[in-house]
PDB file of C-alpha atoms and ligand atoms in Angstrom:
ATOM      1  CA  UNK A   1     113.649 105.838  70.466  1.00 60.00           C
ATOM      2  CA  UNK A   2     110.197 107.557  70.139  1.00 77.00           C
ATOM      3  CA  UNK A   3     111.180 110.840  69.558  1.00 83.00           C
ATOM      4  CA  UNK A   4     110.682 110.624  66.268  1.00 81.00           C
ATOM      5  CA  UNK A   5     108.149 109.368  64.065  1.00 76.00           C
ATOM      6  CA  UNK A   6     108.874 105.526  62.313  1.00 73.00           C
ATOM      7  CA  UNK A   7     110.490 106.540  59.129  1.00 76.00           C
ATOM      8  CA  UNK A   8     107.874 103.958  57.250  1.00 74.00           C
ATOM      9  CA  UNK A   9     104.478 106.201  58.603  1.00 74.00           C
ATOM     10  CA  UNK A  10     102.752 102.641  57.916  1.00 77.00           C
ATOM     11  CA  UNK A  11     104.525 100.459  59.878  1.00 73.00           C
ATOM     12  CA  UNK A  12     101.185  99.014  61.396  1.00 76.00           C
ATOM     13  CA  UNK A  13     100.261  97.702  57.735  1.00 79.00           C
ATOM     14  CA  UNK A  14     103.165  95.510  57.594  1.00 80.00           C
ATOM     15  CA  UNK A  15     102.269  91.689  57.724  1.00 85.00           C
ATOM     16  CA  UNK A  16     102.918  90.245  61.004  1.00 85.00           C
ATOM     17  CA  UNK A  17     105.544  87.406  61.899  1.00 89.00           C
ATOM     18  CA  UNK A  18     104.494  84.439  62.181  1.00 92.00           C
ATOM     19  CA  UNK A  19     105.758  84.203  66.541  1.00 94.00           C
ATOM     20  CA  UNK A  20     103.700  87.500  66.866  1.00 93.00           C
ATOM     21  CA  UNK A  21     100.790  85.911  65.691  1.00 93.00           C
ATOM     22  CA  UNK A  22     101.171  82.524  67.452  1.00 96.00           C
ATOM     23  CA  UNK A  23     101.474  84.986  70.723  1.00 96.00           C
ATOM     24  CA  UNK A  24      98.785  87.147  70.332  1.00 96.00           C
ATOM     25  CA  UNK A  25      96.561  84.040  69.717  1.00 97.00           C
ATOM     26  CA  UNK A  26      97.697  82.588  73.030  1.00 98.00           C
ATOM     27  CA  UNK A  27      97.253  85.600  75.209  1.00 98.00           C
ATOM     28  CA  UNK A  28      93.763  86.364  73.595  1.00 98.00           C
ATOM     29  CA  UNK A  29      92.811  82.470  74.218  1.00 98.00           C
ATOM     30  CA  UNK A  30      93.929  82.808  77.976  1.00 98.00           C
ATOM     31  CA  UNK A  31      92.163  85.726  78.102  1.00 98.00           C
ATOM     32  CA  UNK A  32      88.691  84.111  77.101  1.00 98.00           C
ATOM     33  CA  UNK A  33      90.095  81.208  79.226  1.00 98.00           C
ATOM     34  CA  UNK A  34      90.325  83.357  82.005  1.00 97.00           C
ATOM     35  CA  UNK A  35      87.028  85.145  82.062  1.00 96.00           C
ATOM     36  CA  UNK A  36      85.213  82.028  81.396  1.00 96.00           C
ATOM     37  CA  UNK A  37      86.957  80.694  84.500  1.00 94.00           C
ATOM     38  CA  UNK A  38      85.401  83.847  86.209  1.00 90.00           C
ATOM     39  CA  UNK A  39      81.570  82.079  85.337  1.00 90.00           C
ATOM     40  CA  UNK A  40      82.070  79.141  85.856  1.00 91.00           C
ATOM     41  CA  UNK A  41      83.393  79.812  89.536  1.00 85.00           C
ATOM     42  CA  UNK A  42      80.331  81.945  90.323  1.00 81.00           C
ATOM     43  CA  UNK A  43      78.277  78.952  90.115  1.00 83.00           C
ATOM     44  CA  UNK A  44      80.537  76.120  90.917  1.00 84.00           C
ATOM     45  CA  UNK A  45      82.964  77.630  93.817  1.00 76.00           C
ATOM     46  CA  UNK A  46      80.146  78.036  96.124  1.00 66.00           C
ATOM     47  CA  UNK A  47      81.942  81.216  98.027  1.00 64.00           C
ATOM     48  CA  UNK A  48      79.419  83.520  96.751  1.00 60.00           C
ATOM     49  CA  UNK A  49      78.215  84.670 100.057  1.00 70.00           C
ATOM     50  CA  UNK A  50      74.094  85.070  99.439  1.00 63.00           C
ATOM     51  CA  UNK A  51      73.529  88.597 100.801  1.00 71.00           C
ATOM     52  CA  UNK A  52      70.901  91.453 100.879  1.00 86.00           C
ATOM     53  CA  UNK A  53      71.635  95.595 101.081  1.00 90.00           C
ATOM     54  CA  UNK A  54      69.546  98.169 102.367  1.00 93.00           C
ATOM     55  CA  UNK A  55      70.390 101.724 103.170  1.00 95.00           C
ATOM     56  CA  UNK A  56      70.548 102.574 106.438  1.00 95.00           C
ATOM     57  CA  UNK A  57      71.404 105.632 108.570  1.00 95.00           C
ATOM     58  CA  UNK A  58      74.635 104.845 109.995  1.00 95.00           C
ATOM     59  CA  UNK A  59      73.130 105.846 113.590  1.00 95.00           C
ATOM     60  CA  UNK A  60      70.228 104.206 113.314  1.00 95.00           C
ATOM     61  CA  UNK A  61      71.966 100.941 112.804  1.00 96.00           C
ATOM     62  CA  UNK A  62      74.344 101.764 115.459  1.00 96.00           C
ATOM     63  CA  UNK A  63      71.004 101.487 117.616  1.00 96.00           C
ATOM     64  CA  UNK A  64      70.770  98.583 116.902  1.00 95.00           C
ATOM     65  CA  UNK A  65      73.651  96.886 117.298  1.00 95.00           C
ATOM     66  CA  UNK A  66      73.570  98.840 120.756  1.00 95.00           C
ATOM     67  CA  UNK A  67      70.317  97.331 121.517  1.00 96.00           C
ATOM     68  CA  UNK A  68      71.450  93.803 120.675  1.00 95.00           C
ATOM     69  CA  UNK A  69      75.110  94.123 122.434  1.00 95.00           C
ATOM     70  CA  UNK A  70      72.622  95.507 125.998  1.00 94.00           C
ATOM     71  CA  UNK A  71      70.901  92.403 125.804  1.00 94.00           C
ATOM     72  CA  UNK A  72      73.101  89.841 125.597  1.00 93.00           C
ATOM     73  CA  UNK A  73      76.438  91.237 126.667  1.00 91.00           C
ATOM     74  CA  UNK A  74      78.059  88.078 128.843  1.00 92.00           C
ATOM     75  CA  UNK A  75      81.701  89.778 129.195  1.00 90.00           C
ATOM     76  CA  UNK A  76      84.352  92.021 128.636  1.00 90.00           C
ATOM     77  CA  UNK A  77      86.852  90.845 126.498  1.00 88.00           C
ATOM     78  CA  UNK A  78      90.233  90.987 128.870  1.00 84.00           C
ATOM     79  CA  UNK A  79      91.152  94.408 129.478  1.00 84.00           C
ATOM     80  CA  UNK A  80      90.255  96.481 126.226  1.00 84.00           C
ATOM     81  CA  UNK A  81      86.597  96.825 127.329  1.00 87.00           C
ATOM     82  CA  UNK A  82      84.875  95.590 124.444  1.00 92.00           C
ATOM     83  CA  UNK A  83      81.353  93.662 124.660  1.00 94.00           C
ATOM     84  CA  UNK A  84      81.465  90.443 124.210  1.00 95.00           C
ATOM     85  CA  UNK A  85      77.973  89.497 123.370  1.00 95.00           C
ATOM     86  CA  UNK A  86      75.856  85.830 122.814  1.00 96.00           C
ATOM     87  CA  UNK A  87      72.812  86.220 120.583  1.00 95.00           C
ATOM     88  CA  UNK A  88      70.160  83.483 120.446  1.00 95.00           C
ATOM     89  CA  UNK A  89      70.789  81.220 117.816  1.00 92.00           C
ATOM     90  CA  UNK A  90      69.156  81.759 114.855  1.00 91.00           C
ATOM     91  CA  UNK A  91      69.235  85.684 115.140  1.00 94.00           C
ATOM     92  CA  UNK A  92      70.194  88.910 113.876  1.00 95.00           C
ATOM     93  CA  UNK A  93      73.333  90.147 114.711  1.00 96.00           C
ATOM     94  CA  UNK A  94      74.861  93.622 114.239  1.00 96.00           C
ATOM     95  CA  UNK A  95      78.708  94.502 113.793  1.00 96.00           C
ATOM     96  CA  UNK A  96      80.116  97.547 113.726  1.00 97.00           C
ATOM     97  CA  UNK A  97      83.010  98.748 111.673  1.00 96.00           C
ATOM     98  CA  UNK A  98      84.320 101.859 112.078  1.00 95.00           C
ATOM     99  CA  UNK A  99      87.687 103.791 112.763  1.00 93.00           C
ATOM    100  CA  UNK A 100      89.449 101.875 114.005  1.00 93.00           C
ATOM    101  CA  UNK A 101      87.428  98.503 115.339  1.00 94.00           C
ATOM    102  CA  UNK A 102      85.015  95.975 114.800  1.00 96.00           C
ATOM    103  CA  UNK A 103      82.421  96.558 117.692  1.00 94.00           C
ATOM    104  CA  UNK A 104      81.223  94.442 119.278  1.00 95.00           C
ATOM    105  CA  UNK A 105      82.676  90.789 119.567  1.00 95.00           C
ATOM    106  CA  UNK A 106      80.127  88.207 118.760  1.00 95.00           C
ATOM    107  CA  UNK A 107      80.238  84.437 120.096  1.00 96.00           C
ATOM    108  CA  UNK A 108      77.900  82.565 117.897  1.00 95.00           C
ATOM    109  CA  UNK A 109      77.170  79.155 118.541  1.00 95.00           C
ATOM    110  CA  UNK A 110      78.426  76.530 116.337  1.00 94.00           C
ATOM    111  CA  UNK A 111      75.900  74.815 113.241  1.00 93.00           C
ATOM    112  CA  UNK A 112      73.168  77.477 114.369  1.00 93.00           C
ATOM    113  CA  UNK A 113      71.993  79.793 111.499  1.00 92.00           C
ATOM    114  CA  UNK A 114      72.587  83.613 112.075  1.00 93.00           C
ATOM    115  CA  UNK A 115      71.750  86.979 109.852  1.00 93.00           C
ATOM    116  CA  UNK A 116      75.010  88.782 110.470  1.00 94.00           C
ATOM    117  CA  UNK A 117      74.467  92.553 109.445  1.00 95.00           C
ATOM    118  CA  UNK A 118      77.951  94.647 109.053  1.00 95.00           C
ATOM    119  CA  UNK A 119      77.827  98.252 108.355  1.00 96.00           C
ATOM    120  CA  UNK A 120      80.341 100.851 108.896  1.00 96.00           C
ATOM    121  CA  UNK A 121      80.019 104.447 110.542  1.00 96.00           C
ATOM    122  CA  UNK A 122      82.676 106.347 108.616  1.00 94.00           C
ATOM    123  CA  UNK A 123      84.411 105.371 105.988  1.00 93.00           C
ATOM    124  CA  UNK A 124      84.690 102.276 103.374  1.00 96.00           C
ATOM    125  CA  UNK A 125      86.024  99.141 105.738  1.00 96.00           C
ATOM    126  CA  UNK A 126      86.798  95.683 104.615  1.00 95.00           C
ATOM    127  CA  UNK A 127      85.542  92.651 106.335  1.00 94.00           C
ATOM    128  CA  UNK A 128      87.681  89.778 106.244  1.00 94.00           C
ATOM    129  CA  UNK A 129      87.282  86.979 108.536  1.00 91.00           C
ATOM    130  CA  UNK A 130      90.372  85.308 109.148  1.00 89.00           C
ATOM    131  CA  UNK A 131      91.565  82.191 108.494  1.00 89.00           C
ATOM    132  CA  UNK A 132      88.745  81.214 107.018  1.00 85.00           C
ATOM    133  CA  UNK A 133      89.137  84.324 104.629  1.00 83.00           C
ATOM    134  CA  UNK A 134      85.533  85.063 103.874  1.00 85.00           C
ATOM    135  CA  UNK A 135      85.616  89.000 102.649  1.00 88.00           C
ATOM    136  CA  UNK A 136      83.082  91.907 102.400  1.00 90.00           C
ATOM    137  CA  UNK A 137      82.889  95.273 101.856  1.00 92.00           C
ATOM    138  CA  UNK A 138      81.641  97.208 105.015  1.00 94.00           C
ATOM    139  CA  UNK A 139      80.296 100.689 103.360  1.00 94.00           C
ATOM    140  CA  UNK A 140      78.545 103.236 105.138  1.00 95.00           C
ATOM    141  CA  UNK A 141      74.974 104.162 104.725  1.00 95.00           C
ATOM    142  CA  UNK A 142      74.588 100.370 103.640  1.00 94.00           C
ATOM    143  CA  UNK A 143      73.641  97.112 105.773  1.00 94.00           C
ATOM    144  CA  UNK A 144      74.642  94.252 104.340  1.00 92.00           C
ATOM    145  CA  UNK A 145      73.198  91.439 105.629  1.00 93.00           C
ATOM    146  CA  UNK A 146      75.050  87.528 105.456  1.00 89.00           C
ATOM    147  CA  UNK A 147      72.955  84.779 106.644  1.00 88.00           C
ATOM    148  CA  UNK A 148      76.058  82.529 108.192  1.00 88.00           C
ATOM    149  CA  UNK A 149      76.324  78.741 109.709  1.00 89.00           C
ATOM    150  CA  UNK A 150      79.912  78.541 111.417  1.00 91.00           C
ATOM    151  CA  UNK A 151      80.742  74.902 111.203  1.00 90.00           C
ATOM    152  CA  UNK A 152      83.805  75.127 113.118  1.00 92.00           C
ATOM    153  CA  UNK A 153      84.204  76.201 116.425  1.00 94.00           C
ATOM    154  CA  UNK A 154      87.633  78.570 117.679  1.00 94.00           C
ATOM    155  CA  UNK A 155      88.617  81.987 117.293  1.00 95.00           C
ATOM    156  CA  UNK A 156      88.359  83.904 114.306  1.00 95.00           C
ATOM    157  CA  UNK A 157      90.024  87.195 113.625  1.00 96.00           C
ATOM    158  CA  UNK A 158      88.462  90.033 111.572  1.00 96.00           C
ATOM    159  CA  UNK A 159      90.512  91.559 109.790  1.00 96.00           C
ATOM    160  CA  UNK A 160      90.093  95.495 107.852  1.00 96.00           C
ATOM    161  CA  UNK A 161      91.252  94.757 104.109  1.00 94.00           C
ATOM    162  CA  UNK A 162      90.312  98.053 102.883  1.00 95.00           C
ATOM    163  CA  UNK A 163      92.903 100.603 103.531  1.00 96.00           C
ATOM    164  CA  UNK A 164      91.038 103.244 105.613  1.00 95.00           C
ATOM    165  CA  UNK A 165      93.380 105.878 107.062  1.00 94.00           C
ATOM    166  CA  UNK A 166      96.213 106.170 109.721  1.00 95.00           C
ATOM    167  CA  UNK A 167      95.015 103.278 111.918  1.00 95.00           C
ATOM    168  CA  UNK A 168      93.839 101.080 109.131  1.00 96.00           C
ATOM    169  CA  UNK A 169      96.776  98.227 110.514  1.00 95.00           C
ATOM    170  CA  UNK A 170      95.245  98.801 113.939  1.00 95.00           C
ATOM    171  CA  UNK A 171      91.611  97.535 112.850  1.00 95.00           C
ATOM    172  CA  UNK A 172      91.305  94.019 114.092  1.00 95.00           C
ATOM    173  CA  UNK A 173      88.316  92.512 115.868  1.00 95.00           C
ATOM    174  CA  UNK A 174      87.826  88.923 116.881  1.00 95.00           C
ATOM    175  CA  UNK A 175      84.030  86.250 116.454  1.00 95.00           C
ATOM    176  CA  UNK A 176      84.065  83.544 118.690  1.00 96.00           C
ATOM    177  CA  UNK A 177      82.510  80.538 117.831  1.00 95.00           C
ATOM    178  CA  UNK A 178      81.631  78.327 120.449  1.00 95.00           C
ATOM    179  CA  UNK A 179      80.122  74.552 121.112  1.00 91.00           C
ATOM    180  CA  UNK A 180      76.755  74.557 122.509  1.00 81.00           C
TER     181      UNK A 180
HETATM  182 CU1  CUA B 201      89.038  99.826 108.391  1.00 87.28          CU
HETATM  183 CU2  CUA B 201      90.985  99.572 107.133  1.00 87.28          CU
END
């Protein structure tokens, strides 16, 4: 019980047994082992998406991505009324994130070179593109921008990983990626 003061008031001066030691050396050496690990992978793992951030006015970005979705809208996707919308290869493309969807859908063509932008027009979102589980964080006022190949065509899901109210489970959007 701590209720009470330990009756010896040095009981951290006493010499430590010999296990303690042999422990504490082991979880300090897993500990270095660990955030060497963390190093080593930033350089080696090659998922360290290359990106650039500017700050941006959340509706002036939503112009954009309006201006771009105008342009090359080629559907709706099946009855939720969503743009579905082709850029030019090699372009910049906007997504939106906000509560609670990814607007709009995107079909990029596959092995062509895009700069994806994502910024959100609320709150914090989390951009995670499933399965291939690539993940950003979508803030507000900031455009991050991701210069992306796809090298696989299908359908990817986005998925919101940061928890951003009531409809947070609800915020799923889909990227096409398509042979040309
Ligand atoms: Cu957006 Cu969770």
């Amino acid at each position: 019980m701590a209720l009470f003061p330990p009756e010896k008031r040095l009981w951290w001066n006493e010499p430590l047994h010999r296990i303690e030691i042999v422990w504490i050396t082991i979880a300090f050496l897993w500990g270095v082992a660990m955030f060497s690990i963390m190093v080593y992978w930033h350089f080696v793992g090659s998922q360290n998406l290359s990106n650039e951030a500017y700050r941006v006015d959340p509706q002036a970005y939503a112009k954009k991505a309006e201006v771009m979705t105008e342009k090359y809208k080629v559907r709706e996707e099946g009855q939720t009324g969503i743009p579905v919308v082709h850029p030019p290869a090699g372009s910049d493309v906007y997504l939106i994130a906000r509560l609670w969807e990814w607007w709009p859908i995107l079909e990029l063509e596959k092995d062509k070179s895009y700069r994806l932008h994502l910024s959100s027009m609320d709150w914090l979102h989390g951009f995670s593109l499933q399965p291939v589980n690539i993940n950003i964080q979508v803030h507000p006022n900031y455009e991050m921008v991701l210069t992306v190949k796809p090298d696989r065509a299908g359908t990817y899901s986005i998925v919101c990983n940061e928890f951003c109210g009531i409809g947070h489970h609800t915020m799923l959007g889909r990227l096409y990626v398509v042979e040309k």
